[in-house]
Amino acid sequence: MTDFANIKKGLCIGGQQVSLPLIQGGMGVGISLSRLAGSVAGAGGVGVISTAQIGFDQEGWEADPLGTNLKAIGTHVQKARAIMEEKQKQEKYKGRKGMIAANIMVATRFYEKYVREAVKAGVDLIISGAGLPASLPEFVKCSKTKIAPIISSLKAARVILRLWDKKYRRVPDLLIIEGPLAGGHLGFSPESLEHIDMDDYDREILEIIDTARVYGAKYGQKIPVAVAGGIDSAKKVRHYLDMGVDGVQVATRFVTTQECDAPMAYKQAYIRAFKEDIRIVKSPVGMPGRAIYNDFMAKVERGERPAIHCHKCLEKCQPSKIPYCITDALINAAKGDVDHALLFCGANAWKAERIMTVDEVIEELFP
Ligand SMILES: Cc1cc2nc3c(=O)[nH]c(=O)nc-3n(C[C@H](O)[C@H](O)[C@H](O)COP(=O)(O)O)c2cc1C
């Protein structure tokens, strides 16, 4: 039996309450910005802005990507908050509590600067994956900003919990488990993604919840745990809540919404995609990713290498050794040039049939 009380309870993140146990997954580049994040937060969830090349469409970005990106963080946080507050004035959403968060990938060059800028901009929460955010507690010290690492395995959960416990005497405000059906970069080996056993993964989730409970107990705190990856229906939301998870992180379902910041050509690529078009791709970040098979991926597979003009975006990228520039490929996607782009998506993106509103998606997930 579903614990409907769990849905009504919402989600408490580091003492701050949101009305729905829902986090909208951060999506870079330019897919989850202020419009999507503000709309989800206004409905009572956690709206997440991706800071990955967040200033890509601003003047001056080519010459000064770092400075332009940092400036754009403040602009998008302000806009998202304004959208959230406007929506909360509607009768339907009066009294709903949402949160504005930033997704900042650990692999980002100058990660610390991005985190500090997001704190300055007043985000409620910072979510960090694509690497283990070992020093994140230090970067948010003396602020009210909550922090959430994304992990994909029990091993990674243990490493980050132990590290923060020993070094900072604290626990995460939220722990996000990103499973093998997620979109974007994946914390799994390409081999393990060939044979995904979700029952096995559910067992791993239960072990992670137990581990979080032990660390939380040490500090008299409950570490809420959210699960991400392939959650696209009320049935799946219920499945995870019944397992004892506190919230769900959903990304792919929000791409094909009116409010999503992606261009229409990107949204249509999801709607047009068949199941067999969704494949695992090698990314210059050094992790596999999931994307829609297109001309661009076919060229990469054939070893054709587009010209690379380095934007110095990733800490460990070696421009001479990579098959393509991930920033260029993702910016092309964000600009709607979908044939020359990496179209990140979750395993269930092919199920999208039409453009919906954020509210319709949320109503489907939490009927
Ligand atoms: C288009 C797209 C871009 C993404 N970009 C990021 C990102 O920049 N950083 C990150 O941590 N996760 C990223 N993700 C992962 C999502 O935040 C989320 O955890 C995951 O996709 C959830 O699975 P779902 O898409 O099946 O709902 C991305 C996912 C998608 C679909």
Short mmCIF file of C-alpha atoms and ligand atoms in Angstrom, two decimals:
data_model
loop_
_atom_site.label_atom_id
_atom_site.label_comp_id
_atom_site.label_asym_id
_atom_site.label_seq_id
_atom_site.Cartn_x
_atom_site.Cartn_y
_atom_site.Cartn_z
CA MET A 1 0.00 0.00 0.00
CA THR A 2 1.26 3.39 -0.92
CA ASP A 3 2.17 5.67 1.87
CA PHE A 4 0.11 8.61 0.61
CA ALA A 5 0.91 10.37 3.85
CA ASN A 6 4.47 10.41 2.56
CA ILE A 7 3.42 12.45 -0.48
CA LYS A 8 1.40 14.83 1.72
CA LYS A 9 4.36 15.16 4.06
CA GLY A 10 6.42 16.60 1.21
CA LEU A 11 10.13 16.62 1.76
CA CYS A 12 12.17 18.20 4.52
CA ILE A 13 15.67 19.19 3.37
CA GLY A 14 17.97 20.38 6.13
CA GLY A 15 15.00 21.68 8.13
CA GLN A 16 13.41 23.45 5.15
CA GLN A 17 10.10 22.07 3.96
CA VAL A 18 8.91 21.61 0.38
CA SER A 19 5.32 20.60 -0.32
CA LEU A 20 6.00 17.76 -2.73
CA PRO A 21 8.62 15.00 -2.45
CA LEU A 22 9.82 16.06 -5.90
CA ILE A 23 13.10 17.36 -7.19
CA GLN A 24 13.30 18.37 -10.84
CA GLY A 25 16.67 17.09 -12.06
CA GLY A 26 19.24 19.66 -13.15
CA MET A 27 19.81 19.55 -16.92
CA GLY A 28 22.68 21.20 -18.71
CA VAL A 29 23.38 22.94 -20.98
CA GLY A 30 20.46 25.34 -21.00
CA ILE A 31 17.71 22.74 -20.51
CA SER A 32 16.78 23.50 -16.89
CA LEU A 33 17.14 27.21 -16.28
CA SER A 34 14.93 29.72 -14.48
CA ARG A 35 11.68 29.04 -16.36
CA LEU A 36 11.52 25.32 -15.65
CA ALA A 37 12.99 25.59 -12.14
CA GLY A 38 10.64 28.43 -11.15
CA SER A 39 7.59 26.58 -12.50
CA VAL A 40 8.38 23.38 -10.57
CA ALA A 41 9.21 25.29 -7.38
CA GLY A 42 5.95 27.26 -7.70
CA ALA A 43 4.03 23.97 -7.69
CA GLY A 44 5.77 22.95 -4.46
CA GLY A 45 8.78 20.97 -5.63
CA VAL A 46 12.50 21.64 -5.80
CA GLY A 47 13.25 23.52 -9.04
CA VAL A 48 16.83 23.01 -10.16
CA ILE A 49 18.84 25.36 -12.37
CA SER A 50 21.81 23.78 -14.13
CA THR A 51 24.87 26.00 -13.96
CA ALA A 52 26.65 24.14 -16.79
CA GLN A 53 27.65 26.91 -19.24
CA ILE A 54 24.64 28.81 -17.90
CA GLY A 55 25.67 32.02 -19.68
CA PHE A 56 25.99 30.38 -23.12
CA ASP A 57 23.37 32.66 -24.70
CA GLN A 58 24.69 35.87 -23.16
CA GLU A 59 26.83 38.44 -24.90
CA GLY A 60 30.49 38.09 -23.99
CA TRP A 61 30.33 34.38 -23.23
CA GLU A 62 32.85 33.39 -25.95
CA ALA A 63 35.44 35.84 -24.64
CA ASP A 64 34.81 35.29 -20.94
CA PRO A 65 32.84 32.11 -20.27
CA LEU A 66 33.61 31.98 -16.54
CA GLY A 67 32.68 35.59 -15.79
CA THR A 68 29.55 35.40 -17.96
CA ASN A 69 28.47 32.10 -16.39
CA LEU A 70 28.93 33.41 -12.86
CA LYS A 71 26.86 36.50 -13.65
CA ALA A 72 24.13 34.40 -15.23
CA ILE A 73 23.74 32.34 -12.04
CA GLY A 74 22.44 35.38 -10.15
CA THR A 75 20.14 36.38 -13.01
CA HIS A 76 18.57 32.93 -13.31
CA VAL A 77 18.16 32.45 -9.55
CA GLN A 78 16.34 35.79 -9.30
CA LYS A 79 14.14 34.98 -12.29
CA ALA A 80 13.30 31.51 -10.97
CA ARG A 81 12.33 32.92 -7.58
CA ALA A 82 10.10 35.54 -9.25
CA ILE A 83 8.36 32.82 -11.34
CA MET A 84 7.91 30.68 -8.21
CA GLU A 85 6.44 33.57 -6.20
CA GLU A 86 4.11 34.56 -9.05
CA LYS A 87 2.80 31.01 -9.29
CA GLN A 88 2.30 30.77 -5.53
CA LYS A 89 -0.18 33.66 -5.81
CA GLN A 90 -2.54 31.43 -7.83
CA GLU A 91 -5.37 29.99 -5.76
CA LYS A 92 -4.26 26.43 -6.57
CA TYR A 93 -0.72 26.95 -5.34
CA LYS A 94 -1.35 29.25 -2.34
CA GLY A 95 0.63 27.99 0.64
CA ARG A 96 2.80 25.67 -1.46
CA LYS A 97 6.42 25.65 -0.44
CA GLY A 98 9.07 25.22 -3.10
CA MET A 99 12.83 25.54 -3.27
CA ILE A 100 15.25 26.91 -5.84
CA ALA A 101 18.39 24.82 -6.24
CA ALA A 102 21.49 24.84 -8.42
CA ASN A 103 23.00 21.74 -9.99
CA ILE A 104 26.76 22.24 -10.15
CA MET A 105 28.86 19.41 -11.55
CA VAL A 106 32.00 18.59 -9.57
CA ALA A 107 33.84 18.10 -12.88
CA THR A 108 33.34 21.81 -13.70
CA ARG A 109 36.55 23.81 -13.87
CA PHE A 110 36.44 26.45 -11.08
CA TYR A 111 33.75 24.39 -9.31
CA GLU A 112 34.37 26.29 -6.07
CA LYS A 113 33.68 29.66 -7.72
CA TYR A 114 30.37 28.37 -9.10
CA VAL A 115 29.34 27.09 -5.68
CA ARG A 116 30.24 30.35 -3.94
CA GLU A 117 28.38 32.35 -6.60
CA ALA A 118 25.27 30.20 -6.19
CA VAL A 119 25.42 30.72 -2.42
CA LYS A 120 25.76 34.47 -2.98
CA ALA A 121 22.77 34.35 -5.33
CA GLY A 122 20.75 32.82 -2.48
CA VAL A 123 19.95 29.34 -3.76
CA ASP A 124 18.30 27.16 -1.15
CA LEU A 125 20.19 24.02 -2.14
CA ILE A 126 23.23 22.95 -4.13
CA ILE A 127 23.14 19.54 -5.79
CA SER A 128 26.43 18.13 -7.06
CA GLY A 129 27.28 15.01 -9.03
CA ALA A 130 29.60 14.04 -11.91
CA GLY A 131 32.29 13.38 -9.31
CA LEU A 132 32.22 13.32 -5.52
CA PRO A 133 31.75 16.78 -3.94
CA ALA A 134 34.43 16.18 -1.31
CA SER A 135 34.92 19.85 -0.31
CA LEU A 136 31.37 21.13 -0.81
CA PRO A 137 30.69 21.67 2.94
CA GLU A 138 33.67 24.04 3.11
CA PHE A 139 32.41 26.14 0.19
CA VAL A 140 28.96 26.73 1.76
CA LYS A 141 30.23 27.31 5.30
CA CYS A 142 28.44 30.12 7.22
CA SER A 143 25.55 30.16 4.73
CA LYS A 144 22.01 28.79 4.91
CA THR A 145 22.46 26.91 1.63
CA LYS A 146 21.76 23.20 1.95
CA ILE A 147 23.87 20.60 0.15
CA ALA A 148 23.12 17.32 -1.62
CA PRO A 149 25.59 14.95 -3.27
CA ILE A 150 24.48 12.72 -6.13
CA ILE A 151 25.81 9.17 -5.91
CA SER A 152 25.09 6.03 -7.93
CA SER A 153 26.40 3.24 -5.70
CA LEU A 154 26.57 2.15 -2.08
CA LYS A 155 30.34 2.47 -2.33
CA ALA A 156 30.17 6.12 -3.38
CA ALA A 157 27.55 6.83 -0.67
CA ARG A 158 29.85 5.37 1.97
CA VAL A 159 32.86 7.34 0.70
CA ILE A 160 31.11 10.74 0.79
CA LEU A 161 29.29 10.11 4.09
CA ARG A 162 32.49 8.95 5.77
CA LEU A 163 34.50 11.82 4.32
CA TRP A 164 32.09 14.57 5.41
CA ASP A 165 31.69 12.94 8.80
CA LYS A 166 35.44 12.82 9.44
CA LYS A 167 36.44 16.13 7.86
CA TYR A 168 33.44 18.37 8.48
CA ARG A 169 31.51 16.61 11.24
CA ARG A 170 28.31 16.82 9.24
CA VAL A 171 25.98 14.87 6.99
CA PRO A 172 24.34 15.86 3.68
CA ASP A 173 20.98 17.67 3.85
CA LEU A 174 19.78 15.30 1.14
CA LEU A 175 21.29 12.31 -0.63
CA ILE A 176 20.34 11.69 -4.24
CA ILE A 177 20.77 8.22 -5.71
CA GLU A 178 20.96 8.41 -9.48
CA GLY A 179 20.25 5.04 -11.03
CA PRO A 180 21.17 3.49 -14.40
CA LEU A 181 18.06 4.72 -16.28
CA ALA A 182 18.90 8.42 -15.79
CA GLY A 183 19.87 10.92 -18.46
CA GLY A 184 23.08 12.88 -18.85
CA HIS A 185 26.30 11.46 -17.44
CA LEU A 186 25.99 8.18 -15.63
CA GLY A 187 28.01 6.87 -12.70
CA PHE A 188 28.17 3.33 -14.10
CA SER A 189 30.54 1.44 -16.37
CA PRO A 190 29.38 1.08 -20.01
CA GLU A 191 29.37 -2.73 -19.51
CA SER A 192 27.05 -2.58 -16.49
CA LEU A 193 24.65 -0.41 -18.53
CA GLU A 194 24.23 -3.20 -21.08
CA HIS A 195 22.38 -5.43 -18.61
CA ILE A 196 20.44 -3.33 -16.16
CA ASP A 197 18.77 -5.29 -13.37
CA MET A 198 16.45 -2.88 -11.54
CA ASP A 199 15.62 -5.43 -8.80
CA ASP A 200 19.31 -5.61 -8.00
CA TYR A 201 19.48 -1.84 -7.98
CA ASP A 202 16.49 -1.62 -5.64
CA ARG A 203 18.45 -3.76 -3.19
CA GLU A 204 21.37 -1.35 -3.47
CA ILE A 205 18.99 1.58 -2.82
CA LEU A 206 17.80 -0.13 0.39
CA GLU A 207 21.39 -0.56 1.53
CA ILE A 208 22.11 3.11 0.81
CA ILE A 209 19.04 4.13 2.84
CA ASP A 210 20.31 2.00 5.76
CA THR A 211 23.75 3.55 5.53
CA ALA A 212 22.26 7.07 5.46
CA ARG A 213 20.19 6.16 8.53
CA VAL A 214 23.31 5.13 10.46
CA TYR A 215 25.20 8.35 9.65
CA GLY A 216 22.10 10.49 10.30
CA ALA A 217 21.60 8.85 13.71
CA LYS A 218 25.12 9.84 14.71
CA TYR A 219 24.09 13.51 14.37
CA GLY A 220 20.49 13.07 15.58
CA GLN A 221 19.35 13.91 12.05
CA LYS A 222 17.46 12.15 9.32
CA ILE A 223 19.20 12.28 5.95
CA PRO A 224 16.40 12.28 3.37
CA VAL A 225 17.14 10.06 0.38
CA ALA A 226 15.81 10.71 -3.13
CA VAL A 227 16.03 8.39 -6.13
CA ALA A 228 16.46 9.44 -9.77
CA GLY A 229 16.40 7.66 -13.11
CA GLY A 230 13.51 6.50 -15.24
CA ILE A 231 10.78 7.75 -12.89
CA ASP A 232 8.00 8.71 -15.28
CA SER A 233 4.71 7.60 -13.72
CA ALA A 234 2.73 7.67 -10.49
CA LYS A 235 3.32 3.91 -10.25
CA LYS A 236 7.08 4.38 -10.18
CA VAL A 237 6.84 7.26 -7.70
CA ARG A 238 4.77 4.99 -5.45
CA HIS A 239 7.21 2.12 -5.88
CA TYR A 240 10.08 4.20 -4.51
CA LEU A 241 8.08 5.87 -1.74
CA ASP A 242 6.87 2.43 -0.65
CA MET A 243 10.50 1.32 -0.48
CA GLY A 244 11.16 4.02 2.09
CA VAL A 245 12.67 6.64 -0.18
CA ASP A 246 11.81 10.23 0.83
CA GLY A 247 11.60 11.82 -2.61
CA VAL A 248 12.08 11.38 -6.33
CA GLN A 249 14.22 13.34 -8.76
CA VAL A 250 12.68 13.55 -12.23
CA ALA A 251 14.27 15.15 -15.29
CA THR A 252 13.27 13.59 -18.64
CA ARG A 253 9.55 14.05 -18.05
CA PHE A 254 10.08 17.80 -17.69
CA VAL A 255 11.95 18.24 -20.99
CA THR A 256 8.77 17.99 -23.05
CA THR A 257 6.97 20.68 -21.08
CA GLN A 258 6.02 24.14 -22.29
CA GLU A 259 8.02 25.67 -19.48
CA CYS A 260 11.25 23.74 -20.14
CA ASP A 261 14.01 26.12 -21.24
CA ALA A 262 15.10 23.85 -24.12
CA PRO A 263 14.26 24.92 -27.69
CA MET A 264 11.27 23.29 -29.39
CA ALA A 265 13.54 21.28 -31.75
CA TYR A 266 15.06 19.57 -28.69
CA LYS A 267 11.64 18.76 -27.23
CA GLN A 268 10.48 17.43 -30.60
CA ALA A 269 13.55 15.15 -30.79
CA TYR A 270 12.25 13.44 -27.61
CA ILE A 271 8.76 13.12 -29.07
CA ARG A 272 10.08 11.67 -32.34
CA ALA A 273 12.54 9.24 -30.71
CA PHE A 274 11.93 5.50 -30.69
CA LYS A 275 13.16 3.23 -27.92
CA GLU A 276 16.04 1.95 -30.08
CA ASP A 277 17.24 5.53 -30.72
CA ILE A 278 18.25 5.93 -27.10
CA ARG A 279 21.83 4.83 -26.64
CA ILE A 280 24.84 5.01 -24.40
CA VAL A 281 27.53 7.39 -25.60
CA LYS A 282 31.10 8.04 -24.49
CA SER A 283 31.58 11.53 -23.12
CA PRO A 284 34.79 13.55 -22.86
CA VAL A 285 33.96 13.91 -19.15
CA GLY A 286 35.19 10.31 -18.83
CA MET A 287 31.80 8.87 -17.93
CA PRO A 288 29.24 7.25 -20.19
CA GLY A 289 26.13 9.24 -20.99
CA ARG A 290 22.70 8.51 -22.43
CA ALA A 291 21.49 10.36 -25.52
CA ILE A 292 19.31 10.17 -28.60
CA TYR A 293 21.09 8.65 -31.60
CA ASN A 294 21.41 11.30 -34.33
CA ASP A 295 23.78 12.37 -37.12
CA PHE A 296 26.16 13.74 -34.55
CA MET A 297 26.45 10.45 -32.66
CA ALA A 298 26.87 8.54 -35.94
CA LYS A 299 29.81 10.81 -36.86
CA VAL A 300 31.39 10.34 -33.44
CA GLU A 301 31.06 6.57 -33.81
CA ARG A 302 32.77 6.74 -37.22
CA GLY A 303 35.62 8.62 -35.59
CA GLU A 304 34.90 11.92 -37.36
CA ARG A 305 36.14 14.67 -35.14
CA PRO A 306 34.61 18.14 -35.28
CA ALA A 307 37.07 21.04 -34.88
CA ILE A 308 37.62 21.76 -31.20
CA HIS A 309 37.91 25.25 -29.80
CA CYS A 310 38.54 24.74 -26.08
CA HIS A 311 36.26 26.61 -23.65
CA LYS A 312 38.26 25.41 -20.62
CA CYS A 313 35.10 24.13 -19.00
CA LEU A 314 36.11 20.81 -17.44
CA GLU A 315 38.76 20.27 -14.82
CA LYS A 316 40.24 17.15 -16.40
CA CYS A 317 39.49 17.49 -20.12
CA GLN A 318 42.39 16.99 -22.56
CA PRO A 319 41.32 18.68 -25.81
CA SER A 320 43.85 16.75 -27.95
CA LYS A 321 42.50 13.40 -26.78
CA ILE A 322 38.72 13.88 -26.86
CA PRO A 323 36.43 12.75 -29.71
CA TYR A 324 34.40 15.99 -29.57
CA CYS A 325 33.89 19.03 -27.36
CA ILE A 326 31.03 18.34 -24.98
CA THR A 327 30.33 22.03 -24.42
CA ASP A 328 29.93 22.69 -28.16
CA ALA A 329 27.76 19.58 -28.57
CA LEU A 330 25.50 20.55 -25.67
CA ILE A 331 25.32 24.22 -26.65
CA ASN A 332 24.25 23.19 -30.16
CA ALA A 333 21.46 21.24 -28.48
CA ALA A 334 20.48 24.21 -26.36
CA LYS A 335 20.34 26.37 -29.50
CA GLY A 336 18.14 23.87 -31.37
CA ASP A 337 20.81 22.68 -33.86
CA VAL A 338 19.86 19.10 -33.04
CA ASP A 339 21.80 17.41 -35.88
CA HIS A 340 25.10 18.71 -34.56
CA ALA A 341 24.30 18.14 -30.95
CA LEU A 342 24.50 15.71 -28.08
CA LEU A 343 20.87 15.18 -27.07
CA PHE A 344 21.08 13.91 -23.51
CA CYS A 345 17.98 12.06 -22.33
CA GLY A 346 16.81 9.46 -19.83
CA ALA A 347 16.09 5.84 -20.83
CA ASN A 348 12.35 6.54 -21.06
CA ALA A 349 12.50 9.68 -23.22
CA TRP A 350 10.99 7.77 -26.15
CA LYS A 351 7.70 7.56 -24.24
CA ALA A 352 7.06 11.30 -24.60
CA GLU A 353 4.11 11.85 -26.93
CA ARG A 354 3.27 15.53 -26.66
CA ILE A 355 4.24 18.81 -25.10
CA MET A 356 2.57 19.15 -21.71
CA THR A 357 2.67 21.74 -18.95
CA VAL A 358 4.73 21.31 -15.81
CA ASP A 359 1.49 21.14 -13.83
CA GLU A 360 0.14 18.31 -16.01
CA VAL A 361 3.34 16.30 -15.51
CA ILE A 362 3.26 16.86 -11.75
CA GLU A 363 -0.41 15.86 -11.60
CA GLU A 364 0.41 12.65 -13.47
CA LEU A 365 3.25 11.82 -11.10
CA PHE A 366 1.35 12.77 -7.92
CA PRO A 367 -2.34 12.17 -8.75
C1 LIG B 1 18.96 16.50 -20.87
C2 LIG B 1 19.55 16.10 -19.56
C3 LIG B 1 20.64 16.80 -19.05
C4 LIG B 1 21.16 16.48 -17.80
N1 LIG B 1 22.19 17.23 -17.31
C5 LIG B 1 22.63 17.00 -16.04
C6 LIG B 1 23.61 17.87 -15.46
O1 LIG B 1 24.06 18.84 -16.06
N2 LIG B 1 24.02 17.57 -14.20
C7 LIG B 1 23.53 16.50 -13.49
O2 LIG B 1 23.93 16.29 -12.35
N3 LIG B 1 22.60 15.69 -14.02
C8 LIG B 1 22.13 15.92 -15.27
N4 LIG B 1 21.14 15.13 -15.78
C9 LIG B 1 20.55 14.06 -14.94
C10 LIG B 1 19.25 14.53 -14.28
O3 LIG B 1 19.45 15.60 -13.41
C11 LIG B 1 18.49 13.41 -13.53
O4 LIG B 1 19.12 13.03 -12.35
C12 LIG B 1 18.19 12.17 -14.32
O5 LIG B 1 18.10 12.40 -15.68
C13 LIG B 1 16.91 11.55 -13.79
O6 LIG B 1 16.41 10.55 -14.63
P1 LIG B 1 15.20 10.81 -15.64
O7 LIG B 1 15.73 11.77 -16.63
O8 LIG B 1 14.93 9.47 -16.20
O9 LIG B 1 14.06 11.38 -14.87
C14 LIG B 1 20.61 15.41 -17.05
C15 LIG B 1 19.53 14.70 -17.58
C16 LIG B 1 18.99 15.03 -18.81
C17 LIG B 1 17.81 14.27 -19.33
#
